[in-house]
CSV table of C-alpha atoms in Angstrom, one decimal:
chain,number,residue,atom,x,y,z
A,1,UNK,CA,0.0,0.1,-0.1
A,2,UNK,CA,1.3,3.5,-1.2
A,3,UNK,CA,2.2,5.9,1.8
A,4,UNK,CA,-0.8,8.2,0.4
A,5,UNK,CA,-3.1,5.7,0.3
A,6,UNK,CA,-1.8,4.5,3.9
A,7,UNK,CA,-2.4,8.4,5.4
A,8,UNK,CA,-5.7,8.3,4.0
A,9,UNK,CA,-7.2,4.9,5.7
A,10,UNK,CA,-5.8,6.6,8.7
A,11,UNK,CA,-7.2,9.5,8.3
A,12,UNK,CA,-10.7,7.7,7.5
A,13,UNK,CA,-10.3,5.7,10.4
A,14,UNK,CA,-9.6,8.5,12.9
A,15,UNK,CA,-12.5,10.6,11.7
A,16,UNK,CA,-15.1,7.1,12.2
A,17,UNK,CA,-13.4,6.4,15.4
A,18,UNK,CA,-14.5,10.0,17.0
A,19,UNK,CA,-17.4,10.3,15.5
A,20,UNK,CA,-18.6,6.9,17.0
A,21,UNK,CA,-17.0,7.8,20.3
A,22,UNK,CA,-17.7,11.2,20.7
A,23,UNK,CA,-21.1,11.6,18.6
A,24,UNK,CA,-23.1,11.7,21.7
A,25,UNK,CA,-21.4,15.0,23.1
A,26,UNK,CA,-22.9,16.6,19.9
A,27,UNK,CA,-26.4,15.3,20.1
A,28,UNK,CA,-28.6,15.7,22.8
A,29,UNK,CA,-31.6,12.8,22.2
A,30,UNK,CA,-35.0,13.4,23.6
A,31,UNK,CA,-38.1,11.1,23.7
A,32,UNK,CA,-41.5,12.2,23.8
A,33,UNK,CA,-43.7,9.8,26.0
A,34,UNK,CA,-46.7,11.7,26.6
A,35,UNK,CA,-49.6,9.6,24.4
A,36,UNK,CA,-52.8,8.3,25.5
A,37,UNK,CA,-52.9,6.3,22.9
A,38,UNK,CA,-56.6,6.8,21.6
A,39,UNK,CA,-55.7,4.0,18.5
A,40,UNK,CA,-54.8,1.3,21.0
A,41,UNK,CA,-58.0,2.1,22.7
A,42,UNK,CA,-59.0,-0.4,25.2
A,43,UNK,CA,-55.0,-1.4,26.1
A,44,UNK,CA,-54.5,2.2,27.2
A,45,UNK,CA,-58.3,2.8,29.4
A,46,UNK,CA,-55.9,2.4,32.2
A,47,UNK,CA,-52.3,1.9,31.0
A,48,UNK,CA,-50.1,4.7,29.6
A,49,UNK,CA,-49.5,4.0,26.1
A,50,UNK,CA,-45.5,4.5,26.8
A,51,UNK,CA,-45.5,1.6,29.3
A,52,UNK,CA,-47.4,-1.2,27.4
A,53,UNK,CA,-45.6,-4.3,27.3
A,54,UNK,CA,-43.7,-5.2,23.9
A,55,UNK,CA,-41.8,-8.6,24.4
A,56,UNK,CA,-43.0,-8.5,28.4
A,57,UNK,CA,-40.6,-5.3,28.3
A,58,UNK,CA,-42.2,-1.8,28.3
A,59,UNK,CA,-42.2,0.1,25.2
A,60,UNK,CA,-40.3,2.9,26.4
A,61,UNK,CA,-37.5,0.7,27.4
A,62,UNK,CA,-36.8,0.2,23.1
A,63,UNK,CA,-35.9,3.7,22.8
A,64,UNK,CA,-33.7,4.4,26.1
A,65,UNK,CA,-31.7,0.9,25.1
A,66,UNK,CA,-31.1,2.2,22.0
A,67,UNK,CA,-29.9,5.5,22.8
A,68,UNK,CA,-27.8,3.9,25.7
A,69,UNK,CA,-26.3,1.2,23.4
A,70,UNK,CA,-25.7,4.1,20.7
A,71,UNK,CA,-23.2,5.9,23.6
A,72,UNK,CA,-25.3,8.6,24.7
A,73,UNK,CA,-24.4,9.7,28.1
A,74,UNK,CA,-27.7,11.6,28.8
A,75,UNK,CA,-31.5,11.6,27.3
A,76,UNK,CA,-34.6,13.6,28.2
A,77,UNK,CA,-37.9,11.8,28.3
A,78,UNK,CA,-40.8,14.2,27.8
A,79,UNK,CA,-44.5,13.3,29.8
A,80,UNK,CA,-47.5,15.2,30.8
A,81,UNK,CA,-48.0,15.8,34.4
A,82,UNK,CA,-50.4,13.1,34.7
A,83,UNK,CA,-48.0,10.7,33.4
A,84,UNK,CA,-45.3,11.8,35.7
A,85,UNK,CA,-45.2,9.7,38.3
A,86,UNK,CA,-45.2,6.8,36.6
A,87,UNK,CA,-43.0,7.4,33.5
A,88,UNK,CA,-40.8,9.0,36.5
A,89,UNK,CA,-41.1,5.5,38.2
A,90,UNK,CA,-40.1,3.5,35.7
A,91,UNK,CA,-37.2,5.8,34.1
A,92,UNK,CA,-35.8,5.9,37.7
A,93,UNK,CA,-36.5,2.9,39.5
A,94,UNK,CA,-37.5,0.4,36.9
A,95,UNK,CA,-35.2,0.5,33.9
A,96,UNK,CA,-31.9,0.5,35.6
A,97,UNK,CA,-32.8,-3.0,37.0
A,98,UNK,CA,-33.3,-4.7,33.7
A,99,UNK,CA,-31.0,-7.5,33.3
A,100,UNK,CA,-29.7,-6.3,29.8
A,101,UNK,CA,-29.2,-2.3,31.0
A,102,UNK,CA,-27.4,-3.9,34.2
A,103,UNK,CA,-25.5,-5.8,32.1
A,104,UNK,CA,-24.4,-3.0,29.9
A,105,UNK,CA,-23.6,-1.1,32.6
A,106,UNK,CA,-20.7,-3.4,34.4
A,107,UNK,CA,-18.6,-2.3,31.4
A,108,UNK,CA,-20.0,1.7,30.7
A,109,UNK,CA,-21.1,4.3,32.6
A,110,UNK,CA,-25.1,4.7,32.8
A,111,UNK,CA,-26.5,7.1,30.8
A,112,UNK,CA,-28.0,10.1,33.1
A,113,UNK,CA,-32.0,10.6,32.1
A,114,UNK,CA,-33.8,13.4,32.9
A,115,UNK,CA,-38.0,13.3,33.2
A,116,UNK,CA,-39.6,16.3,32.4
A,117,UNK,CA,-43.4,17.6,32.1
A,118,UNK,CA,-44.4,19.5,29.6
A,119,UNK,CA,-48.2,21.4,29.6
A,120,UNK,CA,-51.0,19.0,29.4
A,121,UNK,CA,-52.8,18.7,26.7
A,122,UNK,CA,-50.4,20.6,23.9
A,123,UNK,CA,-48.4,19.6,20.7
A,124,UNK,CA,-45.4,18.2,20.4
A,125,UNK,CA,-43.8,21.1,18.5
A,126,UNK,CA,-45.3,23.3,22.0
A,127,UNK,CA,-43.4,20.9,24.2
A,128,UNK,CA,-40.2,21.0,21.6
A,129,UNK,CA,-41.1,25.2,22.3
A,130,UNK,CA,-41.2,24.3,26.4
A,131,UNK,CA,-38.5,22.6,27.0
A,132,UNK,CA,-35.8,24.8,24.4
A,133,UNK,CA,-34.0,26.7,26.8
A,134,UNK,CA,-32.7,22.8,28.2
A,135,UNK,CA,-31.4,22.1,24.7
A,136,UNK,CA,-27.9,22.8,24.5
A,137,UNK,CA,-27.2,21.5,21.3
A,138,UNK,CA,-28.4,19.9,17.8
A,139,UNK,CA,-31.1,17.3,19.1
A,140,UNK,CA,-32.3,13.7,18.3
A,141,UNK,CA,-36.5,13.5,18.6
A,142,UNK,CA,-37.7,10.1,18.7
A,143,UNK,CA,-41.4,8.8,20.1
A,144,UNK,CA,-42.0,6.2,22.9
A,145,UNK,CA,-44.1,3.8,20.4
A,146,UNK,CA,-41.1,3.6,18.0
A,147,UNK,CA,-40.2,-0.5,18.5
A,148,UNK,CA,-36.6,-0.6,16.4
A,149,UNK,CA,-33.2,-2.5,17.5
A,150,UNK,CA,-31.2,-0.2,15.5
A,151,UNK,CA,-27.2,1.5,15.8
A,152,UNK,CA,-27.8,5.7,15.6
A,153,UNK,CA,-24.7,6.0,15.2
A,154,UNK,CA,-24.9,5.6,11.2
A,155,UNK,CA,-27.4,8.2,11.1
A,156,UNK,CA,-25.6,11.3,13.0
A,157,UNK,CA,-22.4,10.5,11.1
A,158,UNK,CA,-24.5,10.9,7.7
A,159,UNK,CA,-26.2,14.0,9.6
A,160,UNK,CA,-22.9,15.7,9.8
A,161,UNK,CA,-20.9,14.8,6.7
A,162,UNK,CA,-24.2,16.0,5.1
A,163,UNK,CA,-23.9,19.1,7.0
A,164,UNK,CA,-28.1,18.6,7.0
A,165,UNK,CA,-30.6,20.6,8.8
A,166,UNK,CA,-32.8,17.8,9.1
A,167,UNK,CA,-32.5,14.0,8.6
A,168,UNK,CA,-35.8,11.9,9.3
A,169,UNK,CA,-35.6,8.0,9.2
A,170,UNK,CA,-38.0,6.3,6.9
A,171,UNK,CA,-38.6,2.5,6.9
A,172,UNK,CA,-40.2,0.6,3.6
A,173,UNK,CA,-43.6,-0.5,4.1
A,174,UNK,CA,-45.4,-3.7,2.0
A,175,UNK,CA,-42.6,-6.2,2.4
A,176,UNK,CA,-43.2,-9.8,1.0
A,177,UNK,CA,-45.7,-11.1,3.3
A,178,UNK,CA,-44.0,-14.2,4.1
A,179,UNK,CA,-42.2,-11.3,6.4
A,180,UNK,CA,-44.6,-10.0,7.8
A,181,UNK,CA,-46.4,-11.1,11.4
A,182,UNK,CA,-50.1,-12.1,10.6
A,183,UNK,CA,-52.4,-9.0,10.4
A,184,UNK,CA,-55.1,-9.6,13.0
A,185,UNK,CA,-56.7,-5.9,13.4
A,186,UNK,CA,-56.1,-4.8,10.0
A,187,UNK,CA,-58.2,-1.8,9.0
A,188,UNK,CA,-57.6,-0.5,5.6
A,189,UNK,CA,-59.1,3.2,6.3
A,190,UNK,CA,-56.8,3.6,9.2
A,191,UNK,CA,-53.6,2.5,7.6
A,192,UNK,CA,-54.3,4.5,4.5
A,193,UNK,CA,-54.3,7.6,6.5
A,194,UNK,CA,-51.2,6.9,8.3
A,195,UNK,CA,-49.4,6.8,5.3
A,196,UNK,CA,-46.8,9.1,4.4
A,197,UNK,CA,-46.3,10.8,0.8
A,198,UNK,CA,-42.5,11.7,0.2
A,199,UNK,CA,-40.6,13.6,-2.6
A,200,UNK,CA,-37.3,12.8,-2.5
A,201,UNK,CA,-33.9,13.1,-5.0
A,202,UNK,CA,-32.9,9.4,-5.9
A,203,UNK,CA,-29.2,10.2,-5.7
A,204,UNK,CA,-28.6,11.4,-2.5
A,205,UNK,CA,-31.8,11.1,-0.9
A,206,UNK,CA,-32.6,14.9,-0.3
A,207,UNK,CA,-36.5,15.1,0.6
A,208,UNK,CA,-39.0,18.0,-0.5
A,209,UNK,CA,-42.0,16.5,0.5
A,210,UNK,CA,-43.4,14.7,3.4
A,211,UNK,CA,-47.1,15.0,4.3
A,212,UNK,CA,-49.7,12.5,5.2
A,213,UNK,CA,-52.0,10.7,2.8
A,214,UNK,CA,-55.0,11.9,4.2
A,215,UNK,CA,-54.0,15.7,3.3
A,216,UNK,CA,-52.9,15.1,-0.3
A,217,UNK,CA,-55.3,14.8,-2.8
A,218,UNK,CA,-55.4,13.9,-6.7
A,219,UNK,CA,-52.5,16.1,-7.8
A,220,UNK,CA,-48.9,17.5,-5.8
A,221,UNK,CA,-47.8,20.7,-6.3
A,222,UNK,CA,-44.0,21.4,-6.6
A,223,UNK,CA,-42.4,24.4,-5.9
A,224,UNK,CA,-40.4,26.0,-9.0
A,225,UNK,CA,-37.4,26.3,-6.3
A,226,UNK,CA,-37.3,22.8,-5.8
A,227,UNK,CA,-37.9,22.0,-9.8
A,228,UNK,CA,-34.9,24.3,-10.6
A,229,UNK,CA,-32.5,22.5,-8.2
A,230,UNK,CA,-33.2,19.6,-9.0
A,231,UNK,CA,-33.1,17.4,-12.2
A,232,UNK,CA,-34.6,14.4,-11.2
A,233,UNK,CA,-37.6,13.4,-8.2
A,234,UNK,CA,-39.0,10.4,-7.4
A,235,UNK,CA,-42.6,10.4,-5.5
A,236,UNK,CA,-43.1,7.3,-3.2
A,237,UNK,CA,-45.9,6.6,-0.8
A,238,UNK,CA,-44.9,3.1,0.4
A,239,UNK,CA,-42.1,4.9,2.6
A,240,UNK,CA,-43.3,5.6,6.6
A,241,UNK,CA,-41.9,7.8,9.0
A,242,UNK,CA,-40.6,6.5,12.3
A,243,UNK,CA,-40.7,9.7,13.6
A,244,UNK,CA,-37.1,9.7,14.5
A,245,UNK,CA,-35.7,13.2,13.6
A,246,UNK,CA,-32.2,14.7,13.8
A,247,UNK,CA,-32.1,18.6,14.1
A,248,UNK,CA,-30.3,21.5,13.7
A,249,UNK,CA,-30.3,23.8,16.7
A,250,UNK,CA,-31.3,26.9,15.1
A,251,UNK,CA,-34.9,24.8,14.4
A,252,UNK,CA,-35.7,25.7,18.2
A,253,UNK,CA,-35.5,29.5,16.8
A,254,UNK,CA,-37.8,28.9,14.1
A,255,UNK,CA,-40.4,27.4,16.6
A,256,UNK,CA,-40.3,30.9,18.3
A,257,UNK,CA,-40.6,32.8,15.6
A,258,UNK,CA,-43.7,30.5,14.4
A,259,UNK,CA,-45.8,30.2,17.5
A,260,UNK,CA,-48.8,28.6,15.2
A,261,UNK,CA,-46.4,25.3,14.5
A,262,UNK,CA,-48.3,23.2,17.1
A,263,UNK,CA,-47.9,19.4,15.9
A,264,UNK,CA,-43.9,18.3,14.9
A,265,UNK,CA,-45.1,15.6,12.7
A,266,UNK,CA,-48.0,17.5,10.8
A,267,UNK,CA,-46.8,21.0,10.8
A,268,UNK,CA,-42.7,21.7,11.5
A,269,UNK,CA,-41.3,18.8,9.6
A,270,UNK,CA,-43.5,19.2,6.1
A,271,UNK,CA,-42.5,23.2,6.8
A,272,UNK,CA,-39.5,22.6,6.9
A,273,UNK,CA,-38.6,19.8,4.0
A,274,UNK,CA,-41.1,21.8,1.7
A,275,UNK,CA,-39.6,25.1,2.2
A,276,UNK,CA,-35.8,24.6,2.2
A,277,UNK,CA,-34.9,27.5,-0.5
A,278,UNK,CA,-37.1,29.7,0.6
A,279,UNK,CA,-36.2,29.5,4.6
A,280,UNK,CA,-32.2,29.8,3.7
A,281,UNK,CA,-32.2,33.3,4.0
A,282,UNK,CA,-33.4,33.1,7.3
A,283,UNK,CA,-31.8,30.6,8.4
A,284,UNK,CA,-28.7,32.6,8.1
A,285,UNK,CA,-29.8,34.6,11.0
A,286,UNK,CA,-31.3,32.1,13.1
A,287,UNK,CA,-27.7,29.5,12.9
A,288,UNK,CA,-25.8,32.4,13.9
A,289,UNK,CA,-28.6,33.2,17.0
A,290,UNK,CA,-28.3,29.8,18.0
A,291,UNK,CA,-24.4,30.1,18.3
A,292,UNK,CA,-24.2,32.7,19.6
A,293,UNK,CA,-22.9,31.4,23.3
A,294,UNK,CA,-20.5,29.2,21.5
A,295,UNK,CA,-16.8,30.4,23.5
A,296,UNK,CA,-14.2,31.7,20.8
A,297,UNK,CA,-11.7,28.3,21.1
A,298,UNK,CA,-13.1,25.6,21.4
A,299,UNK,CA,-11.0,22.1,22.1
A,300,UNK,CA,-11.7,19.5,19.1
A,301,UNK,CA,-11.0,15.8,19.8
A,302,UNK,CA,-8.5,14.6,16.9
A,303,UNK,CA,-10.1,13.5,13.8
A,304,UNK,CA,-13.0,15.6,13.8
A,305,UNK,CA,-11.6,18.5,11.3
A,306,UNK,CA,-14.5,17.9,8.9
A,307,UNK,CA,-16.6,19.6,11.5
A,308,UNK,CA,-15.1,22.8,11.0
A,309,UNK,CA,-16.0,23.0,6.9
A,310,UNK,CA,-19.6,23.9,8.2
A,311,UNK,CA,-19.5,27.6,7.3
A,312,UNK,CA,-18.2,26.8,3.4
A,313,UNK,CA,-21.4,26.1,2.6
A,314,UNK,CA,-23.1,29.4,3.6
A,315,UNK,CA,-21.4,30.3,0.2
A,316,UNK,CA,-23.8,28.0,-1.7
A,317,UNK,CA,-27.2,30.6,-0.8
A,318,UNK,CA,-29.6,29.1,-1.5
A,319,UNK,CA,-28.9,25.9,-0.6
A,320,UNK,CA,-28.3,26.3,3.6
A,321,UNK,CA,-31.3,24.5,4.8
A,322,UNK,CA,-30.7,20.9,3.9
A,323,UNK,CA,-33.0,18.0,4.6
A,324,UNK,CA,-32.4,14.5,4.0
A,325,UNK,CA,-34.1,11.0,4.5
A,326,UNK,CA,-32.6,8.0,5.7
A,327,UNK,CA,-34.0,4.4,4.9
A,328,UNK,CA,-33.8,2.5,7.3
A,329,UNK,CA,-31.9,-0.9,6.0
A,330,UNK,CA,-34.4,-3.8,5.0
A,331,UNK,CA,-33.2,-6.2,7.7
A,332,UNK,CA,-34.3,-4.0,10.6
A,333,UNK,CA,-37.4,-4.1,12.0
A,334,UNK,CA,-39.3,-1.4,12.6
A,335,UNK,CA,-42.9,-0.3,13.8
A,336,UNK,CA,-44.6,2.6,16.0
A,337,UNK,CA,-47.4,0.2,18.0
A,338,UNK,CA,-49.8,3.0,17.6
A,339,UNK,CA,-52.5,1.2,16.4
A,340,UNK,CA,-53.7,-2.1,17.6
A,341,UNK,CA,-52.8,-4.0,14.3
A,342,UNK,CA,-49.3,-2.1,15.0
A,343,UNK,CA,-48.9,-3.4,18.5
A,344,UNK,CA,-49.9,-6.8,17.5
A,345,UNK,CA,-47.0,-6.4,15.0
A,346,UNK,CA,-44.5,-5.4,17.3
A,347,UNK,CA,-44.7,-8.0,19.8
A,348,UNK,CA,-45.3,-10.8,16.8
A,349,UNK,CA,-41.7,-9.9,15.8
A,350,UNK,CA,-40.4,-10.2,19.3
A,351,UNK,CA,-41.9,-13.8,18.7
A,352,UNK,CA,-40.3,-14.2,15.9
A,353,UNK,CA,-36.4,-12.9,17.2
A,354,UNK,CA,-36.7,-9.8,15.1
A,355,UNK,CA,-35.9,-7.6,17.7
A,356,UNK,CA,-32.6,-8.2,19.5
A,357,UNK,CA,-33.2,-7.4,22.9
A,358,UNK,CA,-36.3,-9.7,23.0
A,359,UNK,CA,-36.0,-13.6,24.1
A,360,UNK,CA,-38.4,-16.3,23.1
A,361,UNK,CA,-37.7,-19.7,25.2
A,362,UNK,CA,-35.8,-22.2,24.7
A,363,UNK,CA,-37.3,-24.9,22.2
A,364,UNK,CA,-35.9,-27.4,24.5
A,365,UNK,CA,-37.3,-26.2,27.7
A,366,UNK,CA,-40.8,-25.8,26.2
A,367,UNK,CA,-43.5,-28.7,26.6
A,368,UNK,CA,-44.9,-30.6,23.6
A,369,UNK,CA,-47.8,-28.2,22.9
A,370,UNK,CA,-45.9,-25.1,23.9
A,371,UNK,CA,-44.4,-23.4,21.0
A,372,UNK,CA,-42.5,-20.0,20.4
A,373,UNK,CA,-43.3,-18.1,23.7
A,374,UNK,CA,-42.4,-15.2,25.8
A,375,UNK,CA,-43.1,-15.5,29.0
A,376,UNK,CA,-42.9,-13.5,32.5
A,377,UNK,CA,-41.8,-14.9,36.3
A,378,UNK,CA,-44.5,-16.9,38.4
A,379,UNK,CA,-46.6,-18.3,36.0
A,380,UNK,CA,-48.9,-20.6,37.0
A,381,UNK,CA,-50.1,-23.3,34.1
A,382,UNK,CA,-52.6,-25.9,34.6
A,383,UNK,CA,-52.3,-29.0,33.0
A,384,UNK,CA,-53.1,-30.1,29.1
A,385,UNK,CA,-53.4,-26.7,28.3
A,386,UNK,CA,-51.9,-25.4,25.2
A,387,UNK,CA,-50.1,-22.2,24.3
A,388,UNK,CA,-48.5,-21.4,21.0
A,389,UNK,CA,-46.6,-18.1,19.7
A,390,UNK,CA,-47.9,-15.8,22.7
A,391,UNK,CA,-46.4,-13.4,24.8
A,392,UNK,CA,-47.4,-14.3,28.9
A,393,UNK,CA,-46.7,-11.3,31.4
A,394,UNK,CA,-45.8,-11.6,35.0
A,395,UNK,CA,-47.7,-14.0,37.7
A,396,UNK,CA,-50.4,-14.9,35.6
A,397,UNK,CA,-52.2,-17.9,36.5
A,398,UNK,CA,-53.6,-20.1,33.1
A,399,UNK,CA,-55.9,-23.0,34.4
A,400,UNK,CA,-56.4,-26.0,33.5
A,401,UNK,CA,-57.3,-27.1,29.5
A,402,UNK,CA,-56.7,-23.8,28.3
A,403,UNK,CA,-55.6,-23.3,25.0
A,404,UNK,CA,-54.0,-20.0,23.4
A,405,UNK,CA,-53.1,-19.0,20.0
A,406,UNK,CA,-51.7,-16.1,19.1
A,407,UNK,CA,-52.1,-13.9,22.0
A,408,UNK,CA,-50.6,-11.5,24.4
A,409,UNK,CA,-51.3,-11.4,27.8
A,410,UNK,CA,-49.7,-9.3,30.4
A,411,UNK,CA,-49.5,-9.2,34.1
A,412,UNK,CA,-51.4,-10.5,36.8
A,413,UNK,CA,-54.0,-11.8,34.6
A,414,UNK,CA,-55.8,-14.9,35.5
A,415,UNK,CA,-57.7,-17.4,32.9
A,416,UNK,CA,-60.1,-19.8,34.0
A,417,UNK,CA,-60.2,-23.3,32.9
A,418,UNK,CA,-61.2,-24.5,29.8
A,419,UNK,CA,-60.9,-21.1,27.7
A,420,UNK,CA,-60.0,-20.7,24.0
A,421,UNK,CA,-58.3,-17.7,23.4
A,422,UNK,CA,-57.3,-16.9,19.5
A,423,UNK,CA,-55.9,-13.7,18.7
A,424,UNK,CA,-56.7,-12.1,21.4
A,425,UNK,CA,-55.0,-9.0,23.9
A,426,UNK,CA,-55.8,-9.4,27.7
A,427,UNK,CA,-54.7,-6.3,29.8
A,428,UNK,CA,-53.5,-6.4,33.4
A,429,UNK,CA,-55.4,-7.7,36.4
A,430,UNK,CA,-57.9,-8.6,34.2
A,431,UNK,CA,-59.8,-11.9,34.8
A,432,UNK,CA,-61.0,-14.4,32.3
A,433,UNK,CA,-63.8,-16.8,33.6
A,434,UNK,CA,-64.0,-20.3,33.1
A,435,UNK,CA,-65.1,-21.8,29.2
A,436,UNK,CA,-64.7,-18.6,27.4
A,437,UNK,CA,-64.0,-18.5,23.9
A,438,UNK,CA,-62.6,-15.4,22.4
A,439,UNK,CA,-61.3,-14.9,19.1
A,440,UNK,CA,-59.5,-11.4,18.3
A,441,UNK,CA,-61.1,-9.9,21.1
A,442,UNK,CA,-59.2,-7.3,23.5
A,443,UNK,CA,-59.5,-6.2,27.0
A,444,UNK,CA,-58.9,-3.2,29.2
A,445,UNK,CA,-57.0,-4.1,32.3
A,446,UNK,CA,-58.6,-5.1,35.6
A,447,UNK,CA,-61.6,-6.1,33.4
A,448,UNK,CA,-63.8,-9.3,34.3
A,449,UNK,CA,-65.1,-11.9,31.5
A,450,UNK,CA,-68.0,-13.4,32.9
A,451,UNK,CA,-67.7,-17.2,32.4
A,452,UNK,CA,-69.2,-19.2,28.9
A,453,UNK,CA,-68.8,-15.8,27.6
A,454,UNK,CA,-68.5,-16.3,23.5
A,455,UNK,CA,-67.3,-13.2,21.5
A,456,UNK,CA,-65.6,-12.3,18.4
A,457,UNK,CA,-63.9,-8.9,17.2
A,458,UNK,CA,-65.2,-7.5,20.9
A,459,UNK,CA,-63.7,-4.7,22.7
A,460,UNK,CA,-63.6,-4.8,26.6
A,461,UNK,CA,-63.5,-1.3,27.9
A,462,UNK,CA,-64.5,1.9,28.8
A,463,UNK,CA,-64.6,5.2,26.6
A,464,UNK,CA,-61.7,6.9,25.6
A,465,UNK,CA,-60.1,10.4,25.3
A,466,UNK,CA,-58.4,12.4,22.2
A,467,UNK,CA,-54.8,11.8,21.8
A,468,UNK,CA,-51.6,13.3,22.5
A,469,UNK,CA,-47.7,13.6,21.8
A,470,UNK,CA,-47.2,11.3,19.1
A,471,UNK,CA,-50.6,9.7,18.9
């Protein structure tokens, strides 16, 4: 190898290593965990959406553990006063006791997590505006209902290399049917309403539109500025937004000046991606304002020279504001569990081993009539019962001759003798009396289903209110 090639390789290694070791110093992660989960009724009648079990771990575990594994040393969890006690109890008391977290923390320092409550009933962009003074740098936004097992280092590297203002993560919908979990709660109109329409430059994945299908009619208007600066564009509607965003710090100044923007997903992100060229002149001022408290000199770790190139892009006006999309690798499973259908899918993914932090029961330890299970502590199981493809919570009692197929059973559930349940979700502290036959049913927490009940597609629970924060 030549000296030049060796030097180039060493330089690349220094930059990559520095970014992998120090990227968390540049980004402040924020997890939104204030959703009521109205689309998950009746599961969220009494349970907080962020704490719904996914493979027997609260959904919030997925976001926190992904951040911790990616090397972050601090994070903020944003919730609302009505959920503050429950979220704080999990973050400060239960999450540190998780076996995976404890195992990781034997070799690295724990991630410092702060729980912050914002005003009840406001939108996500309003919440971001409220906590702006606590955000010291460029930041990362993710939702507690996002279930994905992914190392974020590559995402943050791409954001820095592209000198992006916004990088959002998408995953491709409509994968081969054999790779998808079985759908038990299909709802075509609901799924369609959650689809996104994206306009992307295929070469570098520069994104110029991210709109909900519900807001798009027969035609899509594309501004002349976008057409003038991009020779090729692709319109897609099978990519879904993960609600995982990397943002420049100056965006907080935009929110301060545009108080009408209330939602991150519905208003802020579409505003940024569609008005990039228009915003560039204003952004020049906002970038300077957001950097007003910087020191005259900085101690820069070895190998981060490329970060000093950022000001050079200002000469390329009007291309200062740049938004990019990063497509999640096809071998990475990702869903936001904000509908019953997708909640079932993420639990099915746990059973199939698609999420690394979920562990199924060892096949050698399963009885003849038990197949592909995730079982919590303290299970009491009667004779001649059959369990197949189920997630069973802690301290459940299952009677004799019970058949469970494709069910999610949360903590402290009692199921009487001779019950047959197929594709059902039973929330915590519920009691299913003897000889019940339920198919594709959902049951709220602390419910009692009378003996000999036969039901299909029923929802047992109370009325529910409107959603909040990434609903």
